PDB file of C-alpha atoms in Angstrom:
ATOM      1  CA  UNK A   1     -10.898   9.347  11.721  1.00 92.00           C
ATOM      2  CA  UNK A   2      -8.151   8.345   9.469  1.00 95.00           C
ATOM      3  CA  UNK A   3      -7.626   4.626   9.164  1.00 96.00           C
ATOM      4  CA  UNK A   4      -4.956   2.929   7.302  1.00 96.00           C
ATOM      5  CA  UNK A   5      -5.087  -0.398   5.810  1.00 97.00           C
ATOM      6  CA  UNK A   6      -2.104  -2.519   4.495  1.00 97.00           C
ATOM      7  CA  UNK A   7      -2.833  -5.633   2.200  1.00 98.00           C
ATOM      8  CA  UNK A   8       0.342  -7.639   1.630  1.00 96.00           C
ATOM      9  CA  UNK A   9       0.340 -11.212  -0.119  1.00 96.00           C
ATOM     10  CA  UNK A  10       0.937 -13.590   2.414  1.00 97.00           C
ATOM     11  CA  UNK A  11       4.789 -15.177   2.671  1.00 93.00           C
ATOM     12  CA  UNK A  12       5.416 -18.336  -0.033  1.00 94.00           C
ATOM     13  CA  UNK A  13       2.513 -16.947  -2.292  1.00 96.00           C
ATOM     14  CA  UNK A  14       4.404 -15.665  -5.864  1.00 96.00           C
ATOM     15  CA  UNK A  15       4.718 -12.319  -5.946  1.00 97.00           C
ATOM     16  CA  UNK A  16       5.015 -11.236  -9.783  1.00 97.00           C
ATOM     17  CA  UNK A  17       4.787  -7.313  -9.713  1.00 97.00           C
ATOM     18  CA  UNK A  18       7.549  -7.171  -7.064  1.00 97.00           C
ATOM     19  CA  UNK A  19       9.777  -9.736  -8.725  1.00 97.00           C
ATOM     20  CA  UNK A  20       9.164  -7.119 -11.944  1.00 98.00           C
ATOM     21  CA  UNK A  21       9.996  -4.403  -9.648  1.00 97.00           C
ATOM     22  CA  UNK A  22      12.876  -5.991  -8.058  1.00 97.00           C
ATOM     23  CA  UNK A  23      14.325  -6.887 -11.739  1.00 97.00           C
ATOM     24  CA  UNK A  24      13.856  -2.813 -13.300  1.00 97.00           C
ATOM     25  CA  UNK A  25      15.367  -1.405 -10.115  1.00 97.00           C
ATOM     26  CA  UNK A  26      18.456  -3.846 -10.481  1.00 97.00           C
ATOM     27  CA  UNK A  27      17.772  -3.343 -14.288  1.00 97.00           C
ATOM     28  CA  UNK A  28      18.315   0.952 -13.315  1.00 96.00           C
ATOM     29  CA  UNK A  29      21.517   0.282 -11.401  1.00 95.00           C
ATOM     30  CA  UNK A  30      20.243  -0.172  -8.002  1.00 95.00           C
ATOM     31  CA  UNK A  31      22.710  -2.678  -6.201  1.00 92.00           C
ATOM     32  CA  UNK A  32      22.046  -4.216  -2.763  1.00 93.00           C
ATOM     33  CA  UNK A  33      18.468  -5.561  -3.581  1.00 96.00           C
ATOM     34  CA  UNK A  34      17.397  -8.732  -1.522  1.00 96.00           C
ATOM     35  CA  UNK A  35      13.692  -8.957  -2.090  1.00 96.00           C
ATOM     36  CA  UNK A  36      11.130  -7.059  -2.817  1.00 97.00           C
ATOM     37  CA  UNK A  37       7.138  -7.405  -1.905  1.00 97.00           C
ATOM     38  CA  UNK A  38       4.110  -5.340  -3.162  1.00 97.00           C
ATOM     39  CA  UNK A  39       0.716  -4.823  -2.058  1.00 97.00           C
ATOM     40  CA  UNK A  40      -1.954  -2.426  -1.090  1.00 97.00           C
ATOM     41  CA  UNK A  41      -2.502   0.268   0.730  1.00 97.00           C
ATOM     42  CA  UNK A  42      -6.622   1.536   1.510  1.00 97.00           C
ATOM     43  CA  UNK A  43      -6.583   4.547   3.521  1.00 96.00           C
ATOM     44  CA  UNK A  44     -10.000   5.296   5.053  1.00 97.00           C
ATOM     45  CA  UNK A  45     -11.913   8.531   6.341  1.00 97.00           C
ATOM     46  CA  UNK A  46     -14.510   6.968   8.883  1.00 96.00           C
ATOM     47  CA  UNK A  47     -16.729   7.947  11.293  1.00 95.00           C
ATOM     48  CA  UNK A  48     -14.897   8.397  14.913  1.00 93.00           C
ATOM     49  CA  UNK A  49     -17.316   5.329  15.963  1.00 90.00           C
ATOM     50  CA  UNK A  50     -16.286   2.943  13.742  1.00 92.00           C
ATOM     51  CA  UNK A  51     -15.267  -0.022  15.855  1.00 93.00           C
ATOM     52  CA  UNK A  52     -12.694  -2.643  15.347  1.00 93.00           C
ATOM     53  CA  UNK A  53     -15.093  -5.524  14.153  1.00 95.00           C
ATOM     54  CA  UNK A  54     -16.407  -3.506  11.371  1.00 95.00           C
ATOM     55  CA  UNK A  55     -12.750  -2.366  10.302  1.00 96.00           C
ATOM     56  CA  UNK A  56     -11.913  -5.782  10.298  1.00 96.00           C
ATOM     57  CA  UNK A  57     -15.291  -7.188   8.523  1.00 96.00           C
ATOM     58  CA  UNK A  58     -14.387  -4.751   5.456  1.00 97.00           C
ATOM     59  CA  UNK A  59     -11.063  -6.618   5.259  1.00 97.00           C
ATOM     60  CA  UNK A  60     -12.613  -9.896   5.083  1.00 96.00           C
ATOM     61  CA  UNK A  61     -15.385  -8.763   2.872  1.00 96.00           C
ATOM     62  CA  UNK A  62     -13.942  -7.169   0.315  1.00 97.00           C
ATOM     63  CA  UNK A  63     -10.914  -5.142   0.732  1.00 97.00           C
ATOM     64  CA  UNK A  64      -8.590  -8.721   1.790  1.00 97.00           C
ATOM     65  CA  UNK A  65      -8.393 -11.605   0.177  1.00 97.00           C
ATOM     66  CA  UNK A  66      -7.527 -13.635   3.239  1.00 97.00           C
ATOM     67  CA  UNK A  67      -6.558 -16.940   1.073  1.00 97.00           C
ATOM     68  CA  UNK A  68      -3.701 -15.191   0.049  1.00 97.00           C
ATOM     69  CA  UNK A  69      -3.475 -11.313   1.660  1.00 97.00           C
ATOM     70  CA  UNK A  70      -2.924 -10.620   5.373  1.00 97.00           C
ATOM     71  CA  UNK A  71      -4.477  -7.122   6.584  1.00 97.00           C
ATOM     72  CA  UNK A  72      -2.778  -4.871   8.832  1.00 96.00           C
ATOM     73  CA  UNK A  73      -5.070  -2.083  10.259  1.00 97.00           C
ATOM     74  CA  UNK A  74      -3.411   0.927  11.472  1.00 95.00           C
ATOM     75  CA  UNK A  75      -5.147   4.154  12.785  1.00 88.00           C
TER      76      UNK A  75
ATOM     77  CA  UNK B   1      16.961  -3.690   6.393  1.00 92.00           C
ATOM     78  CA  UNK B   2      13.355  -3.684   5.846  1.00 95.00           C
ATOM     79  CA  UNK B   3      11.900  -0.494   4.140  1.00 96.00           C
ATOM     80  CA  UNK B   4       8.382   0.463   3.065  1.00 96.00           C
ATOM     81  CA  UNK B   5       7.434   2.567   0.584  1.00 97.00           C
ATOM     82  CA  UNK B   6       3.931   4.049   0.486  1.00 97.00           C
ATOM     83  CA  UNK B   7       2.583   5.185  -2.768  1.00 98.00           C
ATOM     84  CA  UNK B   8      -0.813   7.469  -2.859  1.00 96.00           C
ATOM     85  CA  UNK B   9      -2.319   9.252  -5.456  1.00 96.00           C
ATOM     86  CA  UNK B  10      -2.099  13.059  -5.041  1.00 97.00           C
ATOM     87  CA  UNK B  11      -5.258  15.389  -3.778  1.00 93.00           C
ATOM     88  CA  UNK B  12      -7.078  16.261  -6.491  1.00 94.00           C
ATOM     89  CA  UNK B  13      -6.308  12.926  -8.508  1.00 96.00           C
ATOM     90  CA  UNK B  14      -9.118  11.227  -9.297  1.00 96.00           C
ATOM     91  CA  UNK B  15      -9.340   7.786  -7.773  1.00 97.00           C
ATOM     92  CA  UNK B  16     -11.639   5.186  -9.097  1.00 97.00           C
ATOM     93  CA  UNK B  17     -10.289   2.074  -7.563  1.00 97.00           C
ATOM     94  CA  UNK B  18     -10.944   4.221  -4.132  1.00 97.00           C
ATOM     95  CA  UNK B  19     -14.516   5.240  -5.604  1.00 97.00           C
ATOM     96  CA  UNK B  20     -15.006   1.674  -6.287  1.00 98.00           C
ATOM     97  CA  UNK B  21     -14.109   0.018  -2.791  1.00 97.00           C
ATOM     98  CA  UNK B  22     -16.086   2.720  -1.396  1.00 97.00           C
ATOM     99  CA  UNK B  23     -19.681   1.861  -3.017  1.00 97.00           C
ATOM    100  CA  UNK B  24     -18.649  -1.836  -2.299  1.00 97.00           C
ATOM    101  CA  UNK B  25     -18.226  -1.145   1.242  1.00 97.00           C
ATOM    102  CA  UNK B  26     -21.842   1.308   1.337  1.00 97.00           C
ATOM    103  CA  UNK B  27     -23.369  -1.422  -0.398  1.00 97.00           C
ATOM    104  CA  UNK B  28     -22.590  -4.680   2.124  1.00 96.00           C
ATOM    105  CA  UNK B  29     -23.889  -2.452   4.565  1.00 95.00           C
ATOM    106  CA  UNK B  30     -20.821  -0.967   6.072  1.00 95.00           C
ATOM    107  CA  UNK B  31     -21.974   3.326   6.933  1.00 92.00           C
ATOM    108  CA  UNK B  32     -19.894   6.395   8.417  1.00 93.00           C
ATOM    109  CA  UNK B  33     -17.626   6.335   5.855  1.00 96.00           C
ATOM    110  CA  UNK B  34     -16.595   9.476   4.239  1.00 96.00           C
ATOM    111  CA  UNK B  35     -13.908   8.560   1.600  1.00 96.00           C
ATOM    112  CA  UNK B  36     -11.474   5.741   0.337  1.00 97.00           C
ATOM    113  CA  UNK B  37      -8.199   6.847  -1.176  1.00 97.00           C
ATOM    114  CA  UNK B  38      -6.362   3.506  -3.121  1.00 97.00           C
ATOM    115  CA  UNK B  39      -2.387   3.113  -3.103  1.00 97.00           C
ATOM    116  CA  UNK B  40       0.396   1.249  -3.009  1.00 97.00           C
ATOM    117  CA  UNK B  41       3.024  -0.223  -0.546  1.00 97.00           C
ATOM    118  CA  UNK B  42       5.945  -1.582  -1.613  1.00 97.00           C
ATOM    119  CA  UNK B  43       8.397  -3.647   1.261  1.00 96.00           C
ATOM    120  CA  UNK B  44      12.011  -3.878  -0.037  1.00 97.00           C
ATOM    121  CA  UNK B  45      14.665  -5.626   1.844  1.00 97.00           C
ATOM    122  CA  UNK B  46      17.648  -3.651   0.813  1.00 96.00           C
ATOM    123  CA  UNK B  47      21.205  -3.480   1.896  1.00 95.00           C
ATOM    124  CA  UNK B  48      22.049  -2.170   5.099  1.00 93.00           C
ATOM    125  CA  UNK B  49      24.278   0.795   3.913  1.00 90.00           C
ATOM    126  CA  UNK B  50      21.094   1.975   1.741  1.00 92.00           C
ATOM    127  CA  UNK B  51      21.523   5.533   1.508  1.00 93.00           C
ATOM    128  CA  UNK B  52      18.343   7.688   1.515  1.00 93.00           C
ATOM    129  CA  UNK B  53      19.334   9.463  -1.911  1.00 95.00           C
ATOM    130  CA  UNK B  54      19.198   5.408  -2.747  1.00 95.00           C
ATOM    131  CA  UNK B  55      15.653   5.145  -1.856  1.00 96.00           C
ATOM    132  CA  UNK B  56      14.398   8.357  -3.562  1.00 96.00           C
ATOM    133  CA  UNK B  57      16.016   7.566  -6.696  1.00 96.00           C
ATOM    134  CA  UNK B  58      13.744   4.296  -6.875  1.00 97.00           C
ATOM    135  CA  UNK B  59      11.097   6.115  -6.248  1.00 97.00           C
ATOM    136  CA  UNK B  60      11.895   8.953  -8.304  1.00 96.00           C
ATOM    137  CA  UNK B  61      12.511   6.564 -11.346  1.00 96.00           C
ATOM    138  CA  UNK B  62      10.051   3.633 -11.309  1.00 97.00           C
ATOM    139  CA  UNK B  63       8.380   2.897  -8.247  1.00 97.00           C
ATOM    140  CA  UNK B  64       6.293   6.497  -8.149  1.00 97.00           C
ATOM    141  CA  UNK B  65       4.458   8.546 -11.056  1.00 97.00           C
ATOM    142  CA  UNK B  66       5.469  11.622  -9.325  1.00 97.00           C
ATOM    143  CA  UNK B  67       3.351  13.581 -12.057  1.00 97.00           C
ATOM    144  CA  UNK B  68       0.110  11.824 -10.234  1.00 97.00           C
ATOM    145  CA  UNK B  69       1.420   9.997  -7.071  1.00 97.00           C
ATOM    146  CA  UNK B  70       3.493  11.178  -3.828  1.00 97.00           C
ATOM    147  CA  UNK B  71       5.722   8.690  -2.114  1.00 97.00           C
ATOM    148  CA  UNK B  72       6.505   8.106   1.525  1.00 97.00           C
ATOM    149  CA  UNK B  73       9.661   6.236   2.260  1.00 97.00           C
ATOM    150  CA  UNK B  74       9.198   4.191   6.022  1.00 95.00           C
ATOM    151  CA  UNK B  75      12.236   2.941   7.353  1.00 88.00           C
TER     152      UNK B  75
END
């Protein structure tokens, strides 16, 4: 089973590599640019048993920061 | 007008942030799992009239290595 797991830094916390992103693509000619956000992506091949707690305790113990990431799991 | 842009490494790349995550989660315990791929998701707020051809040129020239990485463009 194919899970996919989005990290993104939570709203209000700085955000340096997609500031830096934001500035080259403006920087390249790309017009129209009103913010931009990075973060992670984990996809994961798991067993088809693997329940919902034990998605989310890999999130919270190790794959998420949650002081400053939210998680998104989407299979 | 929110899009997200998905960056994984290729098949065939190899992936040791993915390799790395994956002992991690073996050793806290956490079984079934059969592999971890690592990537990248970049949200961009962009301009309404964003053309597509728009979107692939970021990608095309900075977001993505295309040598090493596809790209996935979610509107």
């Amino acid at each position: 089973m194919k899970v996919r797991i989005v990290v993104t830094l939570k709203p209000g916390v700085l955000d340096p590599q997609g500031k830096a992103i934001h500035k080259s693509l403006e920087g390249l000619g790309f017009g129209g640019i009103n913010d931009v956000r990075a973060g992670k992506v984990i996809e994961l091949d798991v067993a088809d048993g693997t329940s919902d707690d034990d998605l989310d305790g890999m999130c919270r113990k190790l794959i998420a920061n949650t002081v400053i990431e939210n998680y998104r799991i989407e299979r």
